[in-house]
């Protein structure tokens, strides 16, 4: 089951049966899998992405990134993986689809923050 014991207990105290808690847990896992698939599909269709990442060597408000690939895996409600650009890459520690035009990834070291990505700079405004 996805939920830790405290959460399971709280859901039980709120009146959910064990079967209902298991169904909610399964729904969370399925939603996580769908989001990971949608994130990978978003990047698979792009040669170039724009972001709101703060980059010291870029004068652009929304820098351009040549995208090589996004490779994700899921475990319960965790989305993890790796985002590879043409000359560098970064671990992914979470993500979500904000709209059809914009996604957000939580990037690990060396970025350590949430970054929005879009196929068009205007979508980030």
PDB file of C-alpha atoms in Angstrom:
ATOM      1  CA  UNK A   1       0.000   0.000   0.000  1.00  0.00           C
ATOM      2  CA  UNK A   2       1.181   3.496  -0.869  1.00  0.00           C
ATOM      3  CA  UNK A   3       0.277   5.205   2.420  1.00  0.00           C
ATOM      4  CA  UNK A   4       2.460   5.031   5.509  1.00  0.00           C
ATOM      5  CA  UNK A   5       0.944   3.689   8.740  1.00  0.00           C
ATOM      6  CA  UNK A   6       0.076   7.134  10.156  1.00  0.00           C
ATOM      7  CA  UNK A   7      -1.787   8.106   6.996  1.00  0.00           C
ATOM      8  CA  UNK A   8      -3.566   4.736   6.862  1.00  0.00           C
ATOM      9  CA  UNK A   9      -4.623   5.178  10.485  1.00  0.00           C
ATOM     10  CA  UNK A  10      -5.870   8.727   9.862  1.00  0.00           C
ATOM     11  CA  UNK A  11      -7.861   7.590   6.830  1.00  0.00           C
ATOM     12  CA  UNK A  12      -9.316   4.750   8.856  1.00  0.00           C
ATOM     13  CA  UNK A  13     -10.229   7.165  11.669  1.00  0.00           C
ATOM     14  CA  UNK A  14     -11.921   9.373   9.053  1.00  0.00           C
ATOM     15  CA  UNK A  15     -14.178   6.443   8.225  1.00  0.00           C
ATOM     16  CA  UNK A  16     -12.551   4.756   5.236  1.00  0.00           C
ATOM     17  CA  UNK A  17     -12.462   0.975   5.187  1.00  0.00           C
ATOM     18  CA  UNK A  18      -9.277  -0.967   4.441  1.00  0.00           C
ATOM     19  CA  UNK A  19     -10.600  -1.682   0.929  1.00  0.00           C
ATOM     20  CA  UNK A  20     -11.360   2.004   0.366  1.00  0.00           C
ATOM     21  CA  UNK A  21      -7.879   3.011   1.549  1.00  0.00           C
ATOM     22  CA  UNK A  22      -6.346   0.443  -0.793  1.00  0.00           C
ATOM     23  CA  UNK A  23      -8.453   1.796  -3.689  1.00  0.00           C
ATOM     24  CA  UNK A  24      -7.303   5.364  -2.983  1.00  0.00           C
ATOM     25  CA  UNK A  25      -3.709   4.155  -2.758  1.00  0.00           C
ATOM     26  CA  UNK A  26      -4.045   2.411  -6.125  1.00  0.00           C
ATOM     27  CA  UNK A  27      -5.539   5.579  -7.644  1.00  0.00           C
ATOM     28  CA  UNK A  28      -2.549   7.636  -6.444  1.00  0.00           C
ATOM     29  CA  UNK A  29      -0.099   5.159  -7.973  1.00  0.00           C
ATOM     30  CA  UNK A  30      -2.018   5.163 -11.269  1.00  0.00           C
ATOM     31  CA  UNK A  31      -2.097   8.984 -11.356  1.00  0.00           C
ATOM     32  CA  UNK A  32       1.653   9.091 -10.728  1.00  0.00           C
ATOM     33  CA  UNK A  33       2.274   6.659 -13.588  1.00  0.00           C
ATOM     34  CA  UNK A  34       0.051   8.738 -15.916  1.00  0.00           C
ATOM     35  CA  UNK A  35       1.865  11.950 -14.986  1.00  0.00           C
ATOM     36  CA  UNK A  36       5.276  10.367 -15.598  1.00  0.00           C
ATOM     37  CA  UNK A  37       4.084   9.167 -19.012  1.00  0.00           C
ATOM     38  CA  UNK A  38       2.737  12.631 -19.881  1.00  0.00           C
ATOM     39  CA  UNK A  39       6.007  14.270 -18.803  1.00  0.00           C
ATOM     40  CA  UNK A  40       8.068  11.896 -20.943  1.00  0.00           C
ATOM     41  CA  UNK A  41       5.730  12.450 -23.898  1.00  0.00           C
ATOM     42  CA  UNK A  42       6.080  16.218 -23.504  1.00  0.00           C
ATOM     43  CA  UNK A  43       9.870  16.087 -23.774  1.00  0.00           C
ATOM     44  CA  UNK A  44       9.914  13.329 -26.416  1.00  0.00           C
ATOM     45  CA  UNK A  45       8.264  15.703 -28.862  1.00  0.00           C
ATOM     46  CA  UNK A  46      10.792  18.505 -28.341  1.00  0.00           C
ATOM     47  CA  UNK A  47      14.180  19.248 -29.795  1.00  0.00           C
ATOM     48  CA  UNK A  48      14.307  22.491 -27.811  1.00  0.00           C
ATOM     49  CA  UNK A  49      12.615  23.489 -24.565  1.00  0.00           C
ATOM     50  CA  UNK A  50      12.476  26.819 -22.774  1.00  0.00           C
ATOM     51  CA  UNK A  51      12.546  27.148 -19.006  1.00  0.00           C
ATOM     52  CA  UNK A  52      12.400  29.577 -16.118  1.00  0.00           C
ATOM     53  CA  UNK A  53      15.657  28.080 -14.799  1.00  0.00           C
ATOM     54  CA  UNK A  54      18.050  30.660 -13.400  1.00  0.00           C
ATOM     55  CA  UNK A  55      21.253  30.176 -15.360  1.00  0.00           C
ATOM     56  CA  UNK A  56      24.259  32.379 -14.724  1.00  0.00           C
ATOM     57  CA  UNK A  57      25.512  32.116 -18.308  1.00  0.00           C
ATOM     58  CA  UNK A  58      22.221  33.060 -19.991  1.00  0.00           C
ATOM     59  CA  UNK A  59      20.964  36.579 -20.615  1.00  0.00           C
ATOM     60  CA  UNK A  60      17.525  35.301 -21.653  1.00  0.00           C
ATOM     61  CA  UNK A  61      14.639  35.476 -19.231  1.00  0.00           C
ATOM     62  CA  UNK A  62      13.618  32.007 -20.437  1.00  0.00           C
ATOM     63  CA  UNK A  63      16.751  30.146 -21.582  1.00  0.00           C
ATOM     64  CA  UNK A  64      16.698  27.639 -24.422  1.00  0.00           C
ATOM     65  CA  UNK A  65      17.764  24.025 -23.867  1.00  0.00           C
ATOM     66  CA  UNK A  66      18.500  21.416 -26.521  1.00  0.00           C
ATOM     67  CA  UNK A  67      16.696  18.363 -25.133  1.00  0.00           C
ATOM     68  CA  UNK A  68      18.146  14.885 -25.581  1.00  0.00           C
ATOM     69  CA  UNK A  69      15.730  12.880 -23.405  1.00  0.00           C
ATOM     70  CA  UNK A  70      13.752  12.588 -20.185  1.00  0.00           C
ATOM     71  CA  UNK A  71      13.828   9.128 -18.583  1.00  0.00           C
ATOM     72  CA  UNK A  72      11.541   8.623 -15.576  1.00  0.00           C
ATOM     73  CA  UNK A  73      10.509   5.828 -13.257  1.00  0.00           C
ATOM     74  CA  UNK A  74       7.868   5.794 -10.546  1.00  0.00           C
ATOM     75  CA  UNK A  75       7.467   4.231  -7.143  1.00  0.00           C
ATOM     76  CA  UNK A  76       4.159   4.834  -5.366  1.00  0.00           C
ATOM     77  CA  UNK A  77       3.751   8.624  -5.625  1.00  0.00           C
ATOM     78  CA  UNK A  78       7.428   9.358  -6.421  1.00  0.00           C
ATOM     79  CA  UNK A  79       8.595  10.371  -9.866  1.00  0.00           C
ATOM     80  CA  UNK A  80      12.359  10.124 -10.349  1.00  0.00           C
ATOM     81  CA  UNK A  81      14.731   9.989 -13.269  1.00  0.00           C
ATOM     82  CA  UNK A  82      17.104  11.999 -15.397  1.00  0.00           C
ATOM     83  CA  UNK A  83      16.747  14.902 -17.814  1.00  0.00           C
ATOM     84  CA  UNK A  84      19.498  15.032 -20.420  1.00  0.00           C
ATOM     85  CA  UNK A  85      20.265  18.119 -22.463  1.00  0.00           C
ATOM     86  CA  UNK A  86      22.820  18.259 -25.269  1.00  0.00           C
ATOM     87  CA  UNK A  87      25.830  18.965 -23.030  1.00  0.00           C
ATOM     88  CA  UNK A  88      24.664  18.270 -19.475  1.00  0.00           C
ATOM     89  CA  UNK A  89      22.000  16.555 -17.435  1.00  0.00           C
ATOM     90  CA  UNK A  90      20.319  16.658 -14.069  1.00  0.00           C
ATOM     91  CA  UNK A  91      18.455  14.221 -11.804  1.00  0.00           C
ATOM     92  CA  UNK A  92      14.680  14.610 -11.638  1.00  0.00           C
ATOM     93  CA  UNK A  93      13.123  14.321  -8.178  1.00  0.00           C
ATOM     94  CA  UNK A  94       9.485  15.018  -9.001  1.00  0.00           C
ATOM     95  CA  UNK A  95       7.288  16.528 -11.642  1.00  0.00           C
ATOM     96  CA  UNK A  96       3.834  17.530 -12.686  1.00  0.00           C
ATOM     97  CA  UNK A  97       1.917  18.644 -15.742  1.00  0.00           C
ATOM     98  CA  UNK A  98       0.722  22.223 -15.292  1.00  0.00           C
ATOM     99  CA  UNK A  99      -1.034  22.487 -18.667  1.00  0.00           C
ATOM    100  CA  UNK A 100      -0.751  21.138 -22.189  1.00  0.00           C
ATOM    101  CA  UNK A 101       1.952  23.765 -22.824  1.00  0.00           C
ATOM    102  CA  UNK A 102       3.881  23.794 -19.521  1.00  0.00           C
ATOM    103  CA  UNK A 103       5.324  21.135 -17.223  1.00  0.00           C
ATOM    104  CA  UNK A 104       7.253  21.473 -13.991  1.00  0.00           C
ATOM    105  CA  UNK A 105      10.117  19.278 -12.845  1.00  0.00           C
ATOM    106  CA  UNK A 106      11.812  19.272  -9.466  1.00  0.00           C
ATOM    107  CA  UNK A 107      15.463  19.013 -10.366  1.00  0.00           C
ATOM    108  CA  UNK A 108      18.193  17.748  -8.062  1.00  0.00           C
ATOM    109  CA  UNK A 109      21.825  18.749  -7.839  1.00  0.00           C
ATOM    110  CA  UNK A 110      23.092  21.060  -9.477  1.00  0.00           C
ATOM    111  CA  UNK A 111      19.842  22.948  -9.912  1.00  0.00           C
ATOM    112  CA  UNK A 112      18.048  22.041  -6.661  1.00  0.00           C
ATOM    113  CA  UNK A 113      14.694  23.589  -7.465  1.00  0.00           C
ATOM    114  CA  UNK A 114      11.446  23.512  -9.365  1.00  0.00           C
ATOM    115  CA  UNK A 115      11.726  24.482 -12.997  1.00  0.00           C
ATOM    116  CA  UNK A 116       8.945  25.083 -15.499  1.00  0.00           C
ATOM    117  CA  UNK A 117       9.500  23.976 -19.118  1.00  0.00           C
ATOM    118  CA  UNK A 118       7.602  24.836 -22.299  1.00  0.00           C
ATOM    119  CA  UNK A 119       7.945  24.359 -26.030  1.00  0.00           C
ATOM    120  CA  UNK A 120       7.395  28.113 -26.508  1.00  0.00           C
ATOM    121  CA  UNK A 121       8.812  30.988 -24.453  1.00  0.00           C
ATOM    122  CA  UNK A 122       5.448  32.765 -24.463  1.00  0.00           C
ATOM    123  CA  UNK A 123       3.853  29.894 -22.523  1.00  0.00           C
ATOM    124  CA  UNK A 124       6.117  30.707 -19.554  1.00  0.00           C
ATOM    125  CA  UNK A 125       4.979  34.335 -19.261  1.00  0.00           C
TER     126      UNK A 125
END
